[in-house]
Short mmCIF file of C-alpha atoms in Angstrom, two decimals:
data_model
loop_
_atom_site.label_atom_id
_atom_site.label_comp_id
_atom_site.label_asym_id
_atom_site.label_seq_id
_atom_site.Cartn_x
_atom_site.Cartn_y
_atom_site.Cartn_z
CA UNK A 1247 0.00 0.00 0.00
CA UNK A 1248 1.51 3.64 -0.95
CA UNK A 1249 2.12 5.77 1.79
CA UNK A 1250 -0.32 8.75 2.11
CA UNK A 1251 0.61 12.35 0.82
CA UNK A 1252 1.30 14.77 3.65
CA UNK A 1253 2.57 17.55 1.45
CA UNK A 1254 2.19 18.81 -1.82
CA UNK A 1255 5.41 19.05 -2.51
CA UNK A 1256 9.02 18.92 -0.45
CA UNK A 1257 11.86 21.17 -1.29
CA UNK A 1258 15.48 19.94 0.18
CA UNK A 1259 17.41 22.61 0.50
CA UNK A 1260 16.54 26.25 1.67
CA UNK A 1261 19.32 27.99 -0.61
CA UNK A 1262 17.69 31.32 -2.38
CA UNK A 1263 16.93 28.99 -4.93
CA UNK A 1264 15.22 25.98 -2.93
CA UNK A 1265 13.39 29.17 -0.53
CA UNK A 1266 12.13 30.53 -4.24
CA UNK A 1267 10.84 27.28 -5.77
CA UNK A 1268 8.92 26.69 -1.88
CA UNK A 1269 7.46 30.09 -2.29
CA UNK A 1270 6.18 29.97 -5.75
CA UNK A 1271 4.53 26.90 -4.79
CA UNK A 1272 2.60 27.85 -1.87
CA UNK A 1273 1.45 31.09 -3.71
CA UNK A 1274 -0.02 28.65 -6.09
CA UNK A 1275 -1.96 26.93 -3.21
CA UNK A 1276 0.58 24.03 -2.68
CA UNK A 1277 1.30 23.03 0.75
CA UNK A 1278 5.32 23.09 0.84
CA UNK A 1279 7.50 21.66 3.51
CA UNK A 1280 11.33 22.21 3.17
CA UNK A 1281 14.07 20.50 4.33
CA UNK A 1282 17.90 22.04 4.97
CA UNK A 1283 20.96 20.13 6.05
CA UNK A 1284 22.40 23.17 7.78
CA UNK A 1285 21.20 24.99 11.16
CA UNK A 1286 20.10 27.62 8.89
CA UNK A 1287 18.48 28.94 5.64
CA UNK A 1288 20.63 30.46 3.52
CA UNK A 1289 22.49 28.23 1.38
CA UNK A 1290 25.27 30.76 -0.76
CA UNK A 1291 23.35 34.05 0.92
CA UNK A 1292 24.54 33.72 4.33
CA UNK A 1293 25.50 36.35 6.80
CA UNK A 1294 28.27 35.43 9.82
CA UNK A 1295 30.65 36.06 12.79
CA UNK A 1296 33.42 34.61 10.55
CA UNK A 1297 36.68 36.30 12.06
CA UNK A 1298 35.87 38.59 15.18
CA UNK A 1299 32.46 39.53 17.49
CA UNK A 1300 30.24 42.11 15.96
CA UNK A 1301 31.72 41.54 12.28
CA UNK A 1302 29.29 39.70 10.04
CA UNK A 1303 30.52 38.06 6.89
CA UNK A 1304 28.66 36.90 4.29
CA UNK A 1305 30.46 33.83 3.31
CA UNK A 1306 29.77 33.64 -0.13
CA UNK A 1307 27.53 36.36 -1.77
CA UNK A 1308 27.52 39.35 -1.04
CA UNK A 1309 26.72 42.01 -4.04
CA UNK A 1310 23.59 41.38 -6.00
CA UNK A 1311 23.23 43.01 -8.97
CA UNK A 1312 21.29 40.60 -10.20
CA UNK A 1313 19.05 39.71 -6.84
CA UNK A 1314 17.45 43.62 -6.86
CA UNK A 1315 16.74 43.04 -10.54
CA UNK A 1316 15.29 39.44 -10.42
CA UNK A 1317 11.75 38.89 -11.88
CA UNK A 1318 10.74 36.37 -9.48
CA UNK A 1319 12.35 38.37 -5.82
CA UNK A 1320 10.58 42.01 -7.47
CA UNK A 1321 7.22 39.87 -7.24
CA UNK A 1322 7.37 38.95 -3.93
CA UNK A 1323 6.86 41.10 -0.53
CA UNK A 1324 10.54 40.81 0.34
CA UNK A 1325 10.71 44.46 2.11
CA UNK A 1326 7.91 43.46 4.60
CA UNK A 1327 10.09 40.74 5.91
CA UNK A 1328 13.04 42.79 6.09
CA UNK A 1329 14.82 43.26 3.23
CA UNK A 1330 16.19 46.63 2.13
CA UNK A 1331 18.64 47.00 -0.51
CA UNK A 1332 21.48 49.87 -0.02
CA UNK A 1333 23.22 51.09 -2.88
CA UNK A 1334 27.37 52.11 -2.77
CA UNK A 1335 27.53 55.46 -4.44
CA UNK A 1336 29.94 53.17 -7.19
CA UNK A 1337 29.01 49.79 -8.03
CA UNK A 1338 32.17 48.82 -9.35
CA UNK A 1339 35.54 50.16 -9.58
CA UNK A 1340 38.23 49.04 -11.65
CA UNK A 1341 41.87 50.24 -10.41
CA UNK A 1342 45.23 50.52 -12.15
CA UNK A 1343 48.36 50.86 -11.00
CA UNK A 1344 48.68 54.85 -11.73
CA UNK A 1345 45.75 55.05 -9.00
CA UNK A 1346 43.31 56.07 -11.92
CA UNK A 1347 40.20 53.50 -12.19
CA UNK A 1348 37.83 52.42 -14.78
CA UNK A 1349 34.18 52.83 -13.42
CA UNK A 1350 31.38 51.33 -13.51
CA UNK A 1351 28.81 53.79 -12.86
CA UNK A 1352 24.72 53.93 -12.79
CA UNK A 1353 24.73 55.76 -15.72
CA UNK A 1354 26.62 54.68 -19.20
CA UNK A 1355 27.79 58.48 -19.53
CA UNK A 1356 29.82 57.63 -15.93
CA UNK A 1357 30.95 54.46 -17.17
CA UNK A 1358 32.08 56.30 -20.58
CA UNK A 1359 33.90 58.69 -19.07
CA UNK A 1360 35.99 56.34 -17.16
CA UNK A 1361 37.38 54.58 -20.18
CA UNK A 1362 38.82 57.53 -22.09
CA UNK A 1363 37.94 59.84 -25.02
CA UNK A 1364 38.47 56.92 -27.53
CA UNK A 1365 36.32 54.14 -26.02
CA UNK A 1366 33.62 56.54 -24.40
CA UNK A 1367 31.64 56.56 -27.65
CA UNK A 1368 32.08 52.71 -28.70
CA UNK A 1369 30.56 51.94 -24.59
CA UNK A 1370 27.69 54.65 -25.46
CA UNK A 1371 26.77 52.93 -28.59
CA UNK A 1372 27.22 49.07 -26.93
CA UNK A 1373 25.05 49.57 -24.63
CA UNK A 1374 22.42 52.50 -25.41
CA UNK A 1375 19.60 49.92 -26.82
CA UNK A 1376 19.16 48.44 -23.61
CA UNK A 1377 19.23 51.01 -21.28
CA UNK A 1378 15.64 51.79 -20.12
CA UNK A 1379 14.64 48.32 -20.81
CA UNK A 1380 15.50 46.04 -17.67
CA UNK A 1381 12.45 44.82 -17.19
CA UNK A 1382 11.89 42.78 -20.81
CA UNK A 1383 15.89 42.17 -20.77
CA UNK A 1384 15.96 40.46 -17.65
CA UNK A 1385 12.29 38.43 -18.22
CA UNK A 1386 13.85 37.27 -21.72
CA UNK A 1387 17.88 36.72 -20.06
CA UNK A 1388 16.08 34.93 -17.31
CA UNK A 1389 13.10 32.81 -18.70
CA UNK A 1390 12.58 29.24 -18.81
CA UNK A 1391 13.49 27.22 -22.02
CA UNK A 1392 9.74 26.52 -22.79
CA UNK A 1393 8.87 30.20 -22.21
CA UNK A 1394 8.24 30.71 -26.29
CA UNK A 1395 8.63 34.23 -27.51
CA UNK A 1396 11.41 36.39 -26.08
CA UNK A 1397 9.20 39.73 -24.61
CA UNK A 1398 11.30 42.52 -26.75
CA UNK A 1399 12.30 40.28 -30.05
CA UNK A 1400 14.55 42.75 -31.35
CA UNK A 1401 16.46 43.59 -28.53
CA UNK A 1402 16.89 40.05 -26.96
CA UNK A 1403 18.08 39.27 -30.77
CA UNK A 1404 20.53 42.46 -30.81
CA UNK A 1405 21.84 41.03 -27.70
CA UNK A 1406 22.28 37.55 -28.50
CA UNK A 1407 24.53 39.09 -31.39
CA UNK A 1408 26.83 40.73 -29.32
CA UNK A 1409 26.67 38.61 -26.70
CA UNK A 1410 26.21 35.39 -27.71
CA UNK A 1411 30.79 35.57 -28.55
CA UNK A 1412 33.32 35.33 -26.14
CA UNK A 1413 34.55 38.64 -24.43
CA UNK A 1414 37.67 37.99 -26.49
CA UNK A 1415 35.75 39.13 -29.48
CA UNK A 1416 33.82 41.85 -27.49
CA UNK A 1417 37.03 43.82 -26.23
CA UNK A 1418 38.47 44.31 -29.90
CA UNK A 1419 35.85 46.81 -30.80
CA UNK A 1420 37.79 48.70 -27.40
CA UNK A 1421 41.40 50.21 -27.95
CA UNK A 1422 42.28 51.14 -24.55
CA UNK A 1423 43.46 49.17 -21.39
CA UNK A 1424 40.58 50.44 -19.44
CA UNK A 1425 37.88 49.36 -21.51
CA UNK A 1426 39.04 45.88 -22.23
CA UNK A 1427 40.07 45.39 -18.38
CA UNK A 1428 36.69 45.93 -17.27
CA UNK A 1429 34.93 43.65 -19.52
CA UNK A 1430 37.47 41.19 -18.59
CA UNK A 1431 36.63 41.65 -15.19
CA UNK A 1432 32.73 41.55 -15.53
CA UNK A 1433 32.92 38.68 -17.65
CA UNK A 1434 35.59 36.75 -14.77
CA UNK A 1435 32.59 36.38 -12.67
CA UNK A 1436 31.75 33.20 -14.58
CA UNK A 1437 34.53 31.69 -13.75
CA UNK A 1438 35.61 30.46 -17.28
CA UNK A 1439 37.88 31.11 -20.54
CA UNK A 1440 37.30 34.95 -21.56
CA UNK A 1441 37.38 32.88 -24.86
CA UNK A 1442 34.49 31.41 -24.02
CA UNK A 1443 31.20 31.64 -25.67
CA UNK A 1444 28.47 33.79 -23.81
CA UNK A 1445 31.00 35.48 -21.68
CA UNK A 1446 30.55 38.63 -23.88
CA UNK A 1447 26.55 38.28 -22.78
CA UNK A 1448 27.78 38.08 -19.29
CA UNK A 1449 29.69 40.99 -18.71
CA UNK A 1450 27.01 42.69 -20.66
CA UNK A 1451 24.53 41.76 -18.58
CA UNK A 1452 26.32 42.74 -15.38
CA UNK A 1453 27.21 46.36 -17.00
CA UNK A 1454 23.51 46.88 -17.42
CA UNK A 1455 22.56 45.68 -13.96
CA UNK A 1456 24.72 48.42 -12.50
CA UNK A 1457 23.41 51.32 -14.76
CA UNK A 1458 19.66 50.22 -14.55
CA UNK A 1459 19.41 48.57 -10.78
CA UNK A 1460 22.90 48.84 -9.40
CA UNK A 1461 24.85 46.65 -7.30
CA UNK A 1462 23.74 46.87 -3.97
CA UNK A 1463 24.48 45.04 -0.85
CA UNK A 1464 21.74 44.01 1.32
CA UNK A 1465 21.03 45.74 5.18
CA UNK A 1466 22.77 43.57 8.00
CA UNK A 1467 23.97 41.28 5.15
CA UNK A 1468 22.88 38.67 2.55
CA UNK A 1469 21.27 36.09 5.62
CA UNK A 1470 18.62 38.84 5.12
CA UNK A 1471 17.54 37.72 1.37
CA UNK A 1472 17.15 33.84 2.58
CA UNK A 1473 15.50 35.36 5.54
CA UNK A 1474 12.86 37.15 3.70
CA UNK A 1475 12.00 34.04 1.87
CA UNK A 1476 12.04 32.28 4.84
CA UNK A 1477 9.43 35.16 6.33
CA UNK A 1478 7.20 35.20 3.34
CA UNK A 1479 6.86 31.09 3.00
CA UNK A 1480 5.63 31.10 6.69
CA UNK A 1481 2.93 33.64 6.17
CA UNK A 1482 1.80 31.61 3.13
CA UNK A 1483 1.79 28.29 5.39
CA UNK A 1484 5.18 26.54 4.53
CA UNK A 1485 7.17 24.78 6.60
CA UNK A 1486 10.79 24.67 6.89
CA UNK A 1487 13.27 22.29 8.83
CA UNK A 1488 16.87 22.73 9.54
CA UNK A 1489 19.75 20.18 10.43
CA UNK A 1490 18.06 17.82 8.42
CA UNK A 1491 20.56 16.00 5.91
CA UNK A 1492 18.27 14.18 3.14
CA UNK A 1493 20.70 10.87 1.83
CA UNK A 1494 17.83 9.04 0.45
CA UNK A 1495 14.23 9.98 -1.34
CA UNK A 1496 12.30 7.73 0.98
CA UNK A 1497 13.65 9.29 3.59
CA UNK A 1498 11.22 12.28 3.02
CA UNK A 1499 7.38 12.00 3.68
CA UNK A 1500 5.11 11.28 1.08
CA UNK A 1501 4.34 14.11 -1.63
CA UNK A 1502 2.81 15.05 -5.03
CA UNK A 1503 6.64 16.78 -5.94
CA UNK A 1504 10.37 16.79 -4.85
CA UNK A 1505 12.37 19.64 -5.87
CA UNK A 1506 16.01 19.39 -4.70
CA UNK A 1507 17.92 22.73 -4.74
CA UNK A 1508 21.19 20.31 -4.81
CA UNK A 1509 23.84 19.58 -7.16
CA UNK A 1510 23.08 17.32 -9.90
CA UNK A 1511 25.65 14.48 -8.25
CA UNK A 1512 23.82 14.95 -5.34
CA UNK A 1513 20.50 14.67 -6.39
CA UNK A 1514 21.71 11.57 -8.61
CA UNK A 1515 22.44 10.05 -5.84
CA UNK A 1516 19.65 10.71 -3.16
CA UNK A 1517 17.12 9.96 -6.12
CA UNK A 1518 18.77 6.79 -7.59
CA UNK A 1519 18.97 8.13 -10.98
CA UNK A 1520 22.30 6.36 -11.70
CA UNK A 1521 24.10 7.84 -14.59
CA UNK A 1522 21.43 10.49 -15.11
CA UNK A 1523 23.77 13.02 -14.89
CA UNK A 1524 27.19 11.13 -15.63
CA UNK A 1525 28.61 13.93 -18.64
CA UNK A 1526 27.82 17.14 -16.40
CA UNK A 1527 31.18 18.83 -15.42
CA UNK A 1528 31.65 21.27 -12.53
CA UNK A 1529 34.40 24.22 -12.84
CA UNK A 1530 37.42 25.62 -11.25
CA UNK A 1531 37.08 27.14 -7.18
CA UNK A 1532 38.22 30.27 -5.68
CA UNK A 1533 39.99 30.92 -2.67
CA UNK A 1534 37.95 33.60 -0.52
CA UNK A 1535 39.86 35.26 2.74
CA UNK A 1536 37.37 37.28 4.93
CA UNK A 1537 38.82 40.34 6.61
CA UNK A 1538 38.04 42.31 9.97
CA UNK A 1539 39.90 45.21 9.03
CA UNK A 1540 40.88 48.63 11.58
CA UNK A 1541 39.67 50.97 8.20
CA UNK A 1542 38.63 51.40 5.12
CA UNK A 1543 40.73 50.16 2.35
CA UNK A 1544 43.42 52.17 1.35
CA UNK A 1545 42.97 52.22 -2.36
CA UNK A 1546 45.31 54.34 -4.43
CA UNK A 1547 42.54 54.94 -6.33
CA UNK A 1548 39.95 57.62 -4.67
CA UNK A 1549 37.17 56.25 -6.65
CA UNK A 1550 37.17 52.42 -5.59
CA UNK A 1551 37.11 53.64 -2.16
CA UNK A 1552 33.45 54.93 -2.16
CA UNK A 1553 32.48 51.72 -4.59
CA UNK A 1554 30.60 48.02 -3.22
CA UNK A 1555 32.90 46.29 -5.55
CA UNK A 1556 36.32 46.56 -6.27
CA UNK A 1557 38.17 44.03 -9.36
CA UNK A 1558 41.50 43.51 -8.78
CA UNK A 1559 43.65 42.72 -12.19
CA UNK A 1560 44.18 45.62 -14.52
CA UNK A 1561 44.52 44.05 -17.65
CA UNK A 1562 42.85 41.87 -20.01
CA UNK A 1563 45.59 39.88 -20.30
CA UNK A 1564 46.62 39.45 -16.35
CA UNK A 1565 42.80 38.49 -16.02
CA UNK A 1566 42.94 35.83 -18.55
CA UNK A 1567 45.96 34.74 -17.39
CA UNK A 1568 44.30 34.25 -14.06
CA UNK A 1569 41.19 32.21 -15.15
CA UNK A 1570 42.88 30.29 -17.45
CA UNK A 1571 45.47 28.71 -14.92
CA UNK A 1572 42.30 28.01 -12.70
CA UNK A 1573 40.71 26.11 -15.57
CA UNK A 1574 43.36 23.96 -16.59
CA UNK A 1575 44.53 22.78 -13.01
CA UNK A 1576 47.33 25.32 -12.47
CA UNK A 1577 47.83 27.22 -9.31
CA UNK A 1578 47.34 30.80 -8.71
CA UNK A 1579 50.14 33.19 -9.58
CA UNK A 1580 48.91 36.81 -9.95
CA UNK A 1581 45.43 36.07 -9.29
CA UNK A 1582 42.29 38.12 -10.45
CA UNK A 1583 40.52 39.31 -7.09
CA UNK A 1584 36.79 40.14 -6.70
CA UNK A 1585 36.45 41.99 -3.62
CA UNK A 1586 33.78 43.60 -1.87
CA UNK A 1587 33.77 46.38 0.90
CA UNK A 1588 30.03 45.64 2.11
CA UNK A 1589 30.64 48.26 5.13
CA UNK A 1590 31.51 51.14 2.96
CA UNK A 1591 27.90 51.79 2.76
CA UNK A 1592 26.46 49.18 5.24
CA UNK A 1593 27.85 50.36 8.56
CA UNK A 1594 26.09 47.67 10.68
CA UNK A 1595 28.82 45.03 9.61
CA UNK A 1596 31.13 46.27 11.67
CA UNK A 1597 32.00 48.06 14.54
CA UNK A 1598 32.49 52.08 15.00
CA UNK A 1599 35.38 52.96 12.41
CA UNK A 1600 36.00 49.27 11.48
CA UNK A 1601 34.98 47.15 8.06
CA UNK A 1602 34.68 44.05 6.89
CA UNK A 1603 35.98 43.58 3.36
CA UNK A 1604 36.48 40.11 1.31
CA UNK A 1605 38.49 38.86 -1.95
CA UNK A 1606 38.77 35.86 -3.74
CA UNK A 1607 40.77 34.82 -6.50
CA UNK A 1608 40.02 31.89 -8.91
CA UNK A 1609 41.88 28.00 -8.57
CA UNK A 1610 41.74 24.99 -9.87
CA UNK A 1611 38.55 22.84 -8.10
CA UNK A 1612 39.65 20.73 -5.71
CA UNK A 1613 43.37 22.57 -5.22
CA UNK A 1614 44.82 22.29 -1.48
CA UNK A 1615 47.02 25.33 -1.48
CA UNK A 1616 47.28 28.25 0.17
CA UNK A 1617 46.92 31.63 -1.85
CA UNK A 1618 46.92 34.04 0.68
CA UNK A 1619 49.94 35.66 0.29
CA UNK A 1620 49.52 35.88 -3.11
CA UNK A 1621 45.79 37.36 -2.69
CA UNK A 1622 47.63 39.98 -0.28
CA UNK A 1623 50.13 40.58 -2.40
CA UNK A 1624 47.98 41.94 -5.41
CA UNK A 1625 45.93 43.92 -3.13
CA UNK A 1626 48.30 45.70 -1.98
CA UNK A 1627 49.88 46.42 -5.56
CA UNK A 1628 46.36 48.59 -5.45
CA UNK A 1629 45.92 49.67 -1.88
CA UNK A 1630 49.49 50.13 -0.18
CA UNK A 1631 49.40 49.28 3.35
CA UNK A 1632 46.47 47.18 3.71
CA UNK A 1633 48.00 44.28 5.53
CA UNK A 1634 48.28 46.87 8.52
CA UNK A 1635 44.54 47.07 8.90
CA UNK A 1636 44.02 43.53 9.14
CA UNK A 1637 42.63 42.81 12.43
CA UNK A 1638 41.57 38.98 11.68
CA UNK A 1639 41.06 37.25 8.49
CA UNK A 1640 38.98 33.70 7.71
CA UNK A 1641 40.79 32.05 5.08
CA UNK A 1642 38.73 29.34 2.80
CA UNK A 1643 39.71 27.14 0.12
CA UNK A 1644 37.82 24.97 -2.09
CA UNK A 1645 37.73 22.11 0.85
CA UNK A 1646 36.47 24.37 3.37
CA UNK A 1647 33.64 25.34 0.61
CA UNK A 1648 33.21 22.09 -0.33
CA UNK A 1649 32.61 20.97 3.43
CA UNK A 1650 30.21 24.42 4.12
CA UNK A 1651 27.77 24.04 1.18
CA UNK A 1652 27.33 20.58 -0.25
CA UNK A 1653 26.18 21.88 -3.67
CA UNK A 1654 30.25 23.54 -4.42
CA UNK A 1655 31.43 20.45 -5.08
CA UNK A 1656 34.95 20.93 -4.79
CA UNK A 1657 34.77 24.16 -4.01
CA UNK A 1658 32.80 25.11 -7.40
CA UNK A 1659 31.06 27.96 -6.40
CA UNK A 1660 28.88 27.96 -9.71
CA UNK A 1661 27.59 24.69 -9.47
CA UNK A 1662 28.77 23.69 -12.71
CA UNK A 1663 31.25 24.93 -15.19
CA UNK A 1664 30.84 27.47 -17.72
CA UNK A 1665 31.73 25.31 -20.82
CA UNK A 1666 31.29 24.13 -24.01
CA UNK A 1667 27.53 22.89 -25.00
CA UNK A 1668 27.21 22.76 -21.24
CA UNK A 1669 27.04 26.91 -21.09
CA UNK A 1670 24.01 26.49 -21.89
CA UNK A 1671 22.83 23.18 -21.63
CA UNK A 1672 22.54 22.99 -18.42
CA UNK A 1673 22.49 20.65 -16.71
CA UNK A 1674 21.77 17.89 -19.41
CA UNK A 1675 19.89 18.80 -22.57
CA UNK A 1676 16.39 18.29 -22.12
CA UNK A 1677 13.17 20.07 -23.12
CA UNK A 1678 12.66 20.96 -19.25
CA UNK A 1679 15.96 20.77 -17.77
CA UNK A 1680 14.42 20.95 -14.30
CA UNK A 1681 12.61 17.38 -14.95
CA UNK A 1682 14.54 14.68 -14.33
CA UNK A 1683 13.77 11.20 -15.52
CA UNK A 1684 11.84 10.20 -12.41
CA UNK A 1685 8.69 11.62 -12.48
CA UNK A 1686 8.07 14.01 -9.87
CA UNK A 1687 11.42 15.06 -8.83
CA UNK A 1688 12.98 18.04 -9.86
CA UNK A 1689 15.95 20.19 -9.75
CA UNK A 1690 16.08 23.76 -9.12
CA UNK A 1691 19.98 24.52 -8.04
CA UNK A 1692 21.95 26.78 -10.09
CA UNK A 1693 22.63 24.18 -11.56
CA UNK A 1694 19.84 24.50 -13.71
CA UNK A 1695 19.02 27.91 -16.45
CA UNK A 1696 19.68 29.93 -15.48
CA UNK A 1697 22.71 29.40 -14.00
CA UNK A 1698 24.34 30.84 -10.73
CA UNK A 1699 23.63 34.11 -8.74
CA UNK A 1700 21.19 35.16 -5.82
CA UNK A 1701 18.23 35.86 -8.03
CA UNK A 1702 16.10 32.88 -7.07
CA UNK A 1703 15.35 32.27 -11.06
CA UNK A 1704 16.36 28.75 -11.00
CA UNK A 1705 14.00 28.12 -8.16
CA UNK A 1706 10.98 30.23 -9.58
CA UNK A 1707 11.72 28.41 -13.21
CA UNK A 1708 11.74 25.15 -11.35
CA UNK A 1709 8.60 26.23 -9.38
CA UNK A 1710 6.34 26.34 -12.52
CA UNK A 1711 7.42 23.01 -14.26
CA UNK A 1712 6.12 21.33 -10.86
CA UNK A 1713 3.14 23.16 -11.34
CA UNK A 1714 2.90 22.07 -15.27
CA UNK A 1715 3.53 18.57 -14.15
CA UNK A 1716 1.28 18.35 -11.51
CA UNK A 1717 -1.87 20.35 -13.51
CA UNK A 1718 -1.13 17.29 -15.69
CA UNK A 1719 -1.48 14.64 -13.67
CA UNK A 1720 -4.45 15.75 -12.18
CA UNK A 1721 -5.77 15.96 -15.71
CA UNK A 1722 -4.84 12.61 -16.09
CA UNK A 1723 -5.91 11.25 -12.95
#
């Protein structure tokens, strides 16, 4: 005799995406119980005491760009459970070693400006037919594969055009250092080959985040984002239980639906799927070091001291460098740094006059090394005299990832490299890549389109096929 359905549907795991997929369901009427292995909710949008008392870290995320412009988290009451977005007067800043900076700003003429009478104009003209049109971009960059017509044909098309090559491609139509740095740098975020395809698409994307939504850092941290969810599932009558680890699917209670916001290996192998996922690949790791630090960060560079963001690599070629010895299994040597300075306009990170401030360069997955010196090194190539502020630092490699989130498999903060067919194939080709071949379970990790970030699309994408599959059944039935 089958055991009787308790719940509608089960989520395991309460990452942004897992807390997304719960809440779309219960708006829909579904009665949603989630499961997380850790004490918390929160998955990659954490918030923590990671080096001293009264200095909270967010251990992996921390800028979202991409989480203030998300379809499915602009839906949603996330403000009434506590969510407020500040914005850094910069968004990014891009230093070189004369202690001028590329910018980039919330407006294209800012970001122009930065790059130098020569490549002002060619930025104007790259990105002027999107500006003013967020909304349909981000619908049509973030939509589900079944989703049919784009919203805005023509742009999404004009996009796809320029974005659709690698960087490589994209920072030839640029003469200067500045211009082609940046990009670099925007498009380093996906951790891959600036040769790759769709990296062009990627830093495009994150240039028009900052000039239409910026890149803001969320109050008290990004715990508050997975919080909010967390808020807004109660009110609609989910449940949610922590320190529970999930190793088998009959170890959950009966249900219509199981969407696992896991890695595919994981959900493999809690689902018995066997091979179901044997060709999908996961990418290089970074090494992050938080810092408690006595002051701001001395930048050479006035501007990058009022921006959220700071990239650390001037060149093109010193950033591809980077990434490339992280993709083919070499160790860091001058290592690109993202970096973030959360407290420069979040003051509630740290105590009176100090800040919190992280960094993380890119390494092969798996690597055991160390890399702090060499982290240290290049920032202080920017910001002499940093390692004097440091008060306390929290130093993690791809283990210590690995061993804090389950779903960064060897430290593979993406959940899946940024290669080949699998760029966008992810994470098998299928019509609904969110199905898997048992019916009834899904996947809705970032792992899935499309792709990685705090933006809670995966989960809101994932959210609808269950309800597709389930208005079918009972149709059926």
């Amino acid at each position: 005799m089958s055991r009787a359905v308790v719940a509608d549907a089960v989520v395991v795991g309460a990452g942004p995406n897992g807390l997304t997929a719960a809440v779309e369901l219960a708006r829909a009427g579904l009665s949603v119980q989630v499961y997380e292995a850790a004490g918390t909710v929160g998955g990659g949008a954490r918030t923590e005491e990671l080096t001293l008392p009264g200095f909270r870290h967010d251990p992996c995320s921390a800028v979202h760009p991409f989480g203030i412009g998300s379809p499915a988290f602009g839906a949603l009451p996330l403000a009434r459970h506590g969510l407020e977005w500040l914005q850094p007067e910069v968004p990014m800043a891009h230093p070189f070693p004369d202690g001028t900076a590329a910018v980039l700003g919330r407006t294209v003429g800012q970001t122009a400006a930065s790059l130098g009478p020569r490549d002002a104009p060619v930025y104007r003209r790259l990105m002027a037919p999107y500006v003013g049109h967020w909304e349909s971009m981000a619908a049509d960059f973030f939509r589900p594969p079944w989703a049919g017509l784009p919203q805005d044909p023509y742009r999404f098309a004009r996009f796809g055009l320029a974005g659709l090559p690698p960087v490589a491609l994209l920072a030839l139509r640029f003469r200067g250092a500045k211009a082609r740095g940046m990009l670099a740098g925007l498009a380093g975020h996906a951790i891959t080959r600036l040769t790759g395809p769709l990296t062009g698409a990627m830093a495009m994307m994150f240039a028009l985040a900052g000039h239409e939504r910026g890149w803001p850092v969320a109050r008290g941290g990004s715990q508050a984002i997975s919080d909010a969810l967390a808020g807004h599932l109660a009110e609609l009558g989910g449940s949610i239980t922590t320190g529970v680890t999930v190793r088998k699917l009959d170890e959950l209670p009966p249900a219509r639906a199981y969407v696992f916001d896991t890695s595919p290996t994981a959900l493999a192998r809690i689902a018995s799927l066997g091979d179901a996922y044997r060709g999908y690949r996961y990418g290089p790791s970074v090494f992050k070091i938080d810092y408690a630090l006595d002051g701001p960060v001395p930048w050479t560079a006035p501007v990058a001291r009022r921006a959220g963001t700071v990239h650390v690599g001037p060149t093109y070629t010193e950033i591809g460098d980077a990434l490339n010895r992280a993709v083919v299994g070499r160790p860091p040597q001058t290592p690109f740094l993202i970096t973030t300075q959360p407290s420069v306009v979040d003051p509630s990170r740290a105590p009176e006059g100090k800040h919190v401030f992280w960094a993380y360069g890119h390494v092969p997955r798996g690597w055991h090394g160390d890399a702090t010196d060499a982290v240290e090194r290049q920032i202080e190539r920017f910001a002499p005299g940093f390692r004097d502020l440091v008060l306390a630092r929290a130093v993690t490699g791809p283990a210590a990832l690995a061993a804090r989130n389950a779903n960064y498999v060897e430290g593979d903060i993406a959940c899946g490299a940024f290669a080949g067919l699998q760029t966008v194939l992810r994470p098998r080709l299928a019509a609904i890549p969110y199905a898997t071949r048992r019916p009834g379970v899904f996947l809705c990790s970032s792992a899935t389109p499309p792709g990685p970030g705090v933006h809670g699309m995966s989960g809101h994408n994932a959210a609808k096929a269950v309800l597709r599959h389930l208005r079918r059944s009972a149709a059926r039935d």
